[in-house]
PDB file of C-alpha atoms in Angstrom:
ATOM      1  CA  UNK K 189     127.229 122.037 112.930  1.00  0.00           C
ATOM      2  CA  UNK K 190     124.326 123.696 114.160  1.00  0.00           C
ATOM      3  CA  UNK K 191     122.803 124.538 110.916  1.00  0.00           C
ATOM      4  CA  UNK K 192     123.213 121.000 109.649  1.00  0.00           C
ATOM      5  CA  UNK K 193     121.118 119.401 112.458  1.00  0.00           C
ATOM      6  CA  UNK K 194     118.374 122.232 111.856  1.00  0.00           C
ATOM      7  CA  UNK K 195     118.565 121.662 107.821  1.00  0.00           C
ATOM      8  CA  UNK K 196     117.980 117.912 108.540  1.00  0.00           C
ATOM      9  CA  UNK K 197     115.242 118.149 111.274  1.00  0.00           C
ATOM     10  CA  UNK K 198     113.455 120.350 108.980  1.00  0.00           C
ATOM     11  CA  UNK K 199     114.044 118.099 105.956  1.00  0.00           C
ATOM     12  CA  UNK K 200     110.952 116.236 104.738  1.00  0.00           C
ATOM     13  CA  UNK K 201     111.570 114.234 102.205  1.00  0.00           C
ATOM     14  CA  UNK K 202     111.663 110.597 103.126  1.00  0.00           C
ATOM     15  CA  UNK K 203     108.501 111.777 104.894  1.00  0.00           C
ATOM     16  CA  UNK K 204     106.430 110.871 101.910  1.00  0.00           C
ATOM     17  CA  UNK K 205     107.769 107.755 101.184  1.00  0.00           C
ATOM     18  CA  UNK K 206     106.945 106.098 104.046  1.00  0.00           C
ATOM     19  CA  UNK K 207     103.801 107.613 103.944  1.00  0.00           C
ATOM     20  CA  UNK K 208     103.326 105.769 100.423  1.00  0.00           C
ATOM     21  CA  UNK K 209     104.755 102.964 102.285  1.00  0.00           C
ATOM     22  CA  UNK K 210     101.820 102.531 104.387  1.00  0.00           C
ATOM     23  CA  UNK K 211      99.441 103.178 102.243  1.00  0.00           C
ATOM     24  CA  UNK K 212     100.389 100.488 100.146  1.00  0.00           C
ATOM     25  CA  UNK K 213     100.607  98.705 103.274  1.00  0.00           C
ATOM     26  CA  UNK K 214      96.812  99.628 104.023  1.00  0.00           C
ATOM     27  CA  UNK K 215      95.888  98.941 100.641  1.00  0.00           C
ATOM     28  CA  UNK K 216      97.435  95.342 100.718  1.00  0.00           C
ATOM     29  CA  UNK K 217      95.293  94.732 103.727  1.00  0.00           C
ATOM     30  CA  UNK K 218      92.197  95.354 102.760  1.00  0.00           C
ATOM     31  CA  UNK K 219      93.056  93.368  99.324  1.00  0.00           C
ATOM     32  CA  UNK K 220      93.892  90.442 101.703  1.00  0.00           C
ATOM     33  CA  UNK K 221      90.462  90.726 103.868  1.00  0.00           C
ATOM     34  CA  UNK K 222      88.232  90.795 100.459  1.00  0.00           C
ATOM     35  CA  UNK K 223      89.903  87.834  99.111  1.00  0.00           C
ATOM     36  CA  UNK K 224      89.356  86.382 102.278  1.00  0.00           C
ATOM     37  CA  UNK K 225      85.320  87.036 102.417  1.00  0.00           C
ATOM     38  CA  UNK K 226      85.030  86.306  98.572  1.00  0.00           C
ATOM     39  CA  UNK K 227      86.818  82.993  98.851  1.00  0.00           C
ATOM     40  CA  UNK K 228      84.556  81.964 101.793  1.00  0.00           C
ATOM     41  CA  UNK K 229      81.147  82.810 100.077  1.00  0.00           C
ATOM     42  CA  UNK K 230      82.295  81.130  96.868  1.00  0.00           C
ATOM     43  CA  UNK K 231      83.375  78.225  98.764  1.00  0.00           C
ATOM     44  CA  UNK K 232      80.214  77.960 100.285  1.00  0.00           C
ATOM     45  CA  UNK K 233      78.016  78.566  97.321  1.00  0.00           C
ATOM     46  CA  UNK K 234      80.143  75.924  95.276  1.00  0.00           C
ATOM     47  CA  UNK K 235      79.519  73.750  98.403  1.00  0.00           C
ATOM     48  CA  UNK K 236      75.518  74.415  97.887  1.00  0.00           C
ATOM     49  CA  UNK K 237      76.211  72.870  93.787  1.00  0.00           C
ATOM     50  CA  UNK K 238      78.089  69.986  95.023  1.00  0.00           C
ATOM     51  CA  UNK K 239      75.239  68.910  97.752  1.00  0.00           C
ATOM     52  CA  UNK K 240      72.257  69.669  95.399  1.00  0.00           C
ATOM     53  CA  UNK K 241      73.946  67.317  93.107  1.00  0.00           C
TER      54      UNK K 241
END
């Protein structure tokens, strides 16, 4: 029983899919925020077109 318990402590293999877990996670994130800023400027900018007109 012993060795089972020290074959799965030492056992790292869903280790690297929650690592690519949040790295997707980190990724998705900073997709999100530049959406974010890009929709604001164009917003703005399109808001600029529609007063000058």
């Amino acid at each position: 029983m012993t060795k089972f318990f020290n074959r799965f402590a030492k056992d790292e293999s869903g280790a690297t899919a929650i690592e690519y877990g949040l790295i997707a996670a980190l990724i998705a994130v900073v997709i999100i925020a530049a959406t974010q800023a890009l929709g604001t400027g164009t917003r703005d900018n399109l808001q600029q077109v529609a007063d000058a007109m």
